[in-house]
Every structure is written in structure tokens, then in C-alpha cells.
mmCIF file with all atom_site columns, C-alpha atoms in Angstrom:
data_model
loop_
_atom_site.group_PDB
_atom_site.id
_atom_site.type_symbol
_atom_site.label_atom_id
_atom_site.label_alt_id
_atom_site.label_comp_id
_atom_site.label_asym_id
_atom_site.label_entity_id
_atom_site.label_seq_id
_atom_site.pdbx_PDB_ins_code
_atom_site.Cartn_x
_atom_site.Cartn_y
_atom_site.Cartn_z
_atom_site.occupancy
_atom_site.B_iso_or_equiv
_atom_site.pdbx_formal_charge
_atom_site.auth_seq_id
_atom_site.auth_comp_id
_atom_site.auth_asym_id
_atom_site.auth_atom_id
_atom_site.pdbx_PDB_model_num
ATOM 1   C CA . UNK A 1 1   ? -52.056 61.596  -222.377 1.00 0.00 ? 688 UNK A CA 1
ATOM 2   C CA . UNK A 1 2   ? -53.452 64.156  -224.808 1.00 0.00 ? 689 UNK A CA 1
ATOM 3   C CA . UNK A 1 3   ? -52.933 62.286  -228.024 1.00 0.00 ? 690 UNK A CA 1
ATOM 4   C CA . UNK A 1 4   ? -55.477 63.770  -230.415 1.00 0.00 ? 691 UNK A CA 1
ATOM 5   C CA . UNK A 1 5   ? -54.930 64.270  -234.114 1.00 0.00 ? 692 UNK A CA 1
ATOM 6   C CA . UNK A 1 6   ? -57.697 66.916  -234.292 1.00 0.00 ? 693 UNK A CA 1
ATOM 7   C CA . UNK A 1 7   ? -59.660 64.888  -236.781 1.00 0.00 ? 694 UNK A CA 1
ATOM 8   C CA . UNK A 1 8   ? -56.775 64.820  -239.282 1.00 0.00 ? 695 UNK A CA 1
ATOM 9   C CA . UNK A 1 9   ? -57.331 61.878  -241.589 1.00 0.00 ? 696 UNK A CA 1
ATOM 10  C CA . UNK A 1 10  ? -55.148 60.566  -244.374 1.00 0.00 ? 697 UNK A CA 1
ATOM 11  C CA . UNK A 1 11  ? -56.668 63.087  -246.774 1.00 0.00 ? 698 UNK A CA 1
ATOM 12  C CA . UNK A 1 12  ? -55.927 65.953  -244.407 1.00 0.00 ? 699 UNK A CA 1
ATOM 13  C CA . UNK A 1 13  ? -52.272 64.986  -244.187 1.00 0.00 ? 700 UNK A CA 1
ATOM 14  C CA . UNK A 1 14  ? -52.092 64.575  -247.971 1.00 0.00 ? 701 UNK A CA 1
ATOM 15  C CA . UNK A 1 15  ? -53.632 67.979  -248.644 1.00 0.00 ? 702 UNK A CA 1
ATOM 16  C CA . UNK A 1 16  ? -51.442 69.657  -246.039 1.00 0.00 ? 703 UNK A CA 1
ATOM 17  C CA . UNK A 1 17  ? -48.280 68.093  -247.512 1.00 0.00 ? 704 UNK A CA 1
ATOM 18  C CA . UNK A 1 18  ? -49.284 69.015  -251.075 1.00 0.00 ? 705 UNK A CA 1
ATOM 19  C CA . UNK A 1 19  ? -50.107 72.565  -250.007 1.00 0.00 ? 706 UNK A CA 1
ATOM 20  C CA . UNK A 1 20  ? -46.731 72.930  -248.314 1.00 0.00 ? 707 UNK A CA 1
ATOM 21  C CA . UNK A 1 21  ? -44.881 71.681  -251.415 1.00 0.00 ? 708 UNK A CA 1
ATOM 22  C CA . UNK A 1 22  ? -46.843 74.069  -253.665 1.00 0.00 ? 709 UNK A CA 1
ATOM 23  C CA . UNK A 1 23  ? -46.171 76.952  -251.286 1.00 0.00 ? 710 UNK A CA 1
ATOM 24  C CA . UNK A 1 24  ? -42.400 76.410  -251.390 1.00 0.00 ? 711 UNK A CA 1
ATOM 25  C CA . UNK A 1 25  ? -42.404 75.930  -255.169 1.00 0.00 ? 712 UNK A CA 1
ATOM 26  C CA . UNK A 1 26  ? -44.180 79.280  -255.478 1.00 0.00 ? 713 UNK A CA 1
ATOM 27  C CA . UNK A 1 27  ? -41.748 81.017  -253.092 1.00 0.00 ? 714 UNK A CA 1
ATOM 28  C CA . UNK A 1 28  ? -38.713 79.652  -254.962 1.00 0.00 ? 715 UNK A CA 1
ATOM 29  C CA . UNK A 1 29  ? -40.171 80.555  -258.383 1.00 0.00 ? 716 UNK A CA 1
ATOM 30  C CA . UNK A 1 30  ? -40.807 84.155  -257.278 1.00 0.00 ? 717 UNK A CA 1
ATOM 31  C CA . UNK A 1 31  ? -37.278 84.379  -255.861 1.00 0.00 ? 718 UNK A CA 1
ATOM 32  C CA . UNK A 1 32  ? -35.722 83.086  -259.108 1.00 0.00 ? 719 UNK A CA 1
ATOM 33  C CA . UNK A 1 33  ? -37.769 85.432  -261.293 1.00 0.00 ? 720 UNK A CA 1
ATOM 34  C CA . UNK A 1 34  ? -36.919 88.382  -259.072 1.00 0.00 ? 721 UNK A CA 1
ATOM 35  C CA . UNK A 1 35  ? -33.215 87.492  -259.139 1.00 0.00 ? 722 UNK A CA 1
ATOM 36  C CA . UNK A 1 36  ? -33.196 87.159  -262.931 1.00 0.00 ? 723 UNK A CA 1
ATOM 37  C CA . UNK A 1 37  ? -35.004 90.448  -263.489 1.00 0.00 ? 724 UNK A CA 1
ATOM 38  C CA . UNK A 1 38  ? -32.657 92.361  -261.175 1.00 0.00 ? 725 UNK A CA 1
ATOM 39  C CA . UNK A 1 39  ? -29.466 90.850  -262.643 1.00 0.00 ? 726 UNK A CA 1
ATOM 40  C CA . UNK A 1 40  ? -30.252 91.383  -266.299 1.00 0.00 ? 727 UNK A CA 1
ATOM 41  C CA . UNK A 1 41  ? -27.233 92.631  -268.241 1.00 0.00 ? 728 UNK A CA 1
ATOM 42  C CA . UNK A 1 42  ? -27.543 95.291  -270.945 1.00 0.00 ? 729 UNK A CA 1
ATOM 43  C CA . UNK A 1 43  ? -26.959 92.775  -273.739 1.00 0.00 ? 730 UNK A CA 1
ATOM 44  C CA . UNK A 1 44  ? -30.060 90.848  -272.659 1.00 0.00 ? 731 UNK A CA 1
ATOM 45  C CA . UNK A 1 45  ? -32.272 93.910  -272.916 1.00 0.00 ? 732 UNK A CA 1
ATOM 46  C CA . UNK A 1 46  ? -34.155 94.351  -276.159 1.00 0.00 ? 733 UNK A CA 1
ATOM 47  C CA . UNK A 1 47  ? -32.320 96.347  -278.790 1.00 0.00 ? 734 UNK A CA 1
ATOM 48  C CA . UNK A 1 48  ? -33.792 99.684  -279.826 1.00 0.00 ? 735 UNK A CA 1
ATOM 49  C CA . UNK A 1 49  ? -35.733 99.550  -283.068 1.00 0.00 ? 736 UNK A CA 1
ATOM 50  C CA . UNK A 1 50  ? -33.734 100.360 -286.199 1.00 0.00 ? 737 UNK A CA 1
ATOM 51  C CA . UNK A 1 51  ? -34.296 103.802 -287.698 1.00 0.00 ? 738 UNK A CA 1
ATOM 52  C CA . UNK A 1 52  ? -37.252 103.964 -290.013 1.00 0.00 ? 739 UNK A CA 1
ATOM 53  C CA . UNK A 1 53  ? -36.574 103.644 -293.704 1.00 0.00 ? 740 UNK A CA 1
ATOM 54  C CA . UNK A 1 54  ? -36.362 107.094 -295.179 1.00 0.00 ? 741 UNK A CA 1
ATOM 55  C CA . UNK A 1 55  ? -35.468 108.802 -291.902 1.00 0.00 ? 742 UNK A CA 1
ATOM 56  C CA . UNK A 1 56  ? -33.939 112.215 -292.544 1.00 0.00 ? 743 UNK A CA 1
ATOM 57  C CA . UNK A 1 57  ? -30.189 112.673 -292.610 1.00 0.00 ? 744 UNK A CA 1
ATOM 58  C CA . UNK A 1 58  ? -28.544 115.148 -290.221 1.00 0.00 ? 745 UNK A CA 1
ATOM 59  C CA . UNK A 1 59  ? -28.207 117.627 -293.094 1.00 0.00 ? 746 UNK A CA 1
ATOM 60  C CA . UNK A 1 60  ? -31.926 117.338 -293.863 1.00 0.00 ? 747 UNK A CA 1
ATOM 61  C CA . UNK A 1 61  ? -32.814 117.926 -290.207 1.00 0.00 ? 748 UNK A CA 1
ATOM 62  C CA . UNK A 1 62  ? -30.565 120.982 -290.178 1.00 0.00 ? 749 UNK A CA 1
ATOM 63  C CA . UNK A 1 63  ? -32.185 122.302 -293.370 1.00 0.00 ? 750 UNK A CA 1
ATOM 64  C CA . UNK A 1 64  ? -35.657 121.781 -291.862 1.00 0.00 ? 751 UNK A CA 1
ATOM 65  C CA . UNK A 1 65  ? -34.677 123.697 -288.720 1.00 0.00 ? 752 UNK A CA 1
ATOM 66  C CA . UNK A 1 66  ? -33.354 126.541 -290.912 1.00 0.00 ? 753 UNK A CA 1
ATOM 67  C CA . UNK A 1 67  ? -36.554 126.530 -292.968 1.00 0.00 ? 754 UNK A CA 1
ATOM 68  C CA . UNK A 1 68  ? -38.701 126.728 -289.809 1.00 0.00 ? 755 UNK A CA 1
ATOM 69  C CA . UNK A 1 69  ? -36.653 129.672 -288.576 1.00 0.00 ? 756 UNK A CA 1
ATOM 70  C CA . UNK A 1 70  ? -35.243 127.890 -285.530 1.00 0.00 ? 757 UNK A CA 1
ATOM 71  C CA . UNK A 1 71  ? -31.680 128.829 -286.536 1.00 0.00 ? 758 UNK A CA 1
ATOM 72  C CA . UNK A 1 72  ? -30.310 131.731 -288.561 1.00 0.00 ? 759 UNK A CA 1
ATOM 73  C CA . UNK A 1 73  ? -28.247 131.517 -291.740 1.00 0.00 ? 760 UNK A CA 1
ATOM 74  C CA . UNK A 1 74  ? -24.907 131.941 -289.972 1.00 0.00 ? 761 UNK A CA 1
ATOM 75  C CA . UNK A 1 75  ? -25.617 129.054 -287.578 1.00 0.00 ? 762 UNK A CA 1
ATOM 76  C CA . UNK A 1 76  ? -26.954 126.938 -290.441 1.00 0.00 ? 763 UNK A CA 1
ATOM 77  C CA . UNK A 1 77  ? -23.768 127.410 -292.498 1.00 0.00 ? 764 UNK A CA 1
ATOM 78  C CA . UNK A 1 78  ? -21.511 126.835 -289.475 1.00 0.00 ? 765 UNK A CA 1
ATOM 79  C CA . UNK A 1 79  ? -23.267 123.587 -288.529 1.00 0.00 ? 766 UNK A CA 1
ATOM 80  C CA . UNK A 1 80  ? -23.419 122.435 -292.130 1.00 0.00 ? 767 UNK A CA 1
ATOM 81  C CA . UNK A 1 81  ? -19.652 122.902 -292.496 1.00 0.00 ? 768 UNK A CA 1
ATOM 82  C CA . UNK A 1 82  ? -19.117 120.867 -289.339 1.00 0.00 ? 769 UNK A CA 1
ATOM 83  C CA . UNK A 1 83  ? -21.314 118.064 -290.698 1.00 0.00 ? 770 UNK A CA 1
ATOM 84  C CA . UNK A 1 84  ? -19.499 118.020 -294.035 1.00 0.00 ? 771 UNK A CA 1
ATOM 85  C CA . UNK A 1 85  ? -15.952 118.265 -292.664 1.00 0.00 ? 772 UNK A CA 1
ATOM 86  C CA . UNK A 1 86  ? -13.975 115.050 -292.224 1.00 0.00 ? 773 UNK A CA 1
ATOM 87  C CA . UNK A 1 87  ? -13.598 113.850 -288.647 1.00 0.00 ? 774 UNK A CA 1
ATOM 88  C CA . UNK A 1 88  ? -10.363 114.990 -287.004 1.00 0.00 ? 775 UNK A CA 1
ATOM 89  C CA . UNK A 1 89  ? -7.641  112.337 -286.752 1.00 0.00 ? 776 UNK A CA 1
ATOM 90  C CA . UNK A 1 90  ? -7.358  110.807 -283.331 1.00 0.00 ? 777 UNK A CA 1
ATOM 91  C CA . UNK A 1 91  ? -4.293  112.105 -281.565 1.00 0.00 ? 778 UNK A CA 1
ATOM 92  C CA . UNK A 1 92  ? -2.420  110.258 -278.839 1.00 0.00 ? 779 UNK A CA 1
ATOM 93  C CA . UNK A 1 93  ? -2.911  111.664 -275.351 1.00 0.00 ? 780 UNK A CA 1
ATOM 94  C CA . UNK A 1 94  ? -0.513  114.493 -274.672 1.00 0.00 ? 781 UNK A CA 1
ATOM 95  C CA . UNK A 1 95  ? 2.115   114.092 -272.016 1.00 0.00 ? 782 UNK A CA 1
ATOM 96  C CA . UNK A 1 96  ? 2.223   116.593 -269.145 1.00 0.00 ? 783 UNK A CA 1
ATOM 97  C CA . UNK A 1 97  ? 4.891   119.269 -269.466 1.00 0.00 ? 784 UNK A CA 1
ATOM 98  C CA . UNK A 1 98  ? 8.153   118.706 -267.593 1.00 0.00 ? 785 UNK A CA 1
ATOM 99  C CA . UNK A 1 99  ? 8.217   119.998 -264.054 1.00 0.00 ? 786 UNK A CA 1
ATOM 100 C CA . UNK A 1 100 ? 4.814   118.808 -262.864 1.00 0.00 ? 787 UNK A CA 1
ATOM 101 C CA . UNK A 1 101 ? 2.582   121.002 -265.017 1.00 0.00 ? 788 UNK A CA 1
ATOM 102 C CA . UNK A 1 102 ? 0.015   121.727 -262.300 1.00 0.00 ? 789 UNK A CA 1
#
């Protein structure tokens, strides 16, 4: 009864089909890129840049802070002794005392 194709020729159908395919390709590509960016693990993230050659040692930084007057002599010597002391040996976790210990 009302069979009209609204002037849609072969080219109209071709362009409409191509447009629909391109639309869905674009939607899927955006979805994939969004998924990948949200699920990035820490190992995939760029590593921080290595320290610059000639960067000051912790002792040099401490000496510079002392020279600028940011810390006094007592604090300088205390922190310097901590930097120069060997690291404490790792001890096994202590067990709670008998009887609950709370």
C-alpha cells in the first residue's frame, strides 16, 4: 500500500551501510582503548627516570642542610651516625607472651 523507499537508491543504501559499519568500528575502538587504559598494571607504566649522574649522596644532602642552617650540629651528628651505622639484622617476629598478652 505505502511502499516508498523515500528516494533511497543503491548509493544511499551503500553509504548508509558503510556509515553504520564505521560507526560500530569507532564505538568498539573507543571501548577497547578505554578498557586498556583503565586496566593498566603498574609494570606497564613507564619507569621513573634514573637518578642523574652525580646526584648527591644522602650524606652530602645532610651536609648541605647543615651548611644552610636547616639543622643544628647535634641533629647533624645524630643523623650522620644513623646513615653510617650498619642496618640492623632482621629479627623474626616475636611470639605473643603466654596467657593471651592483650
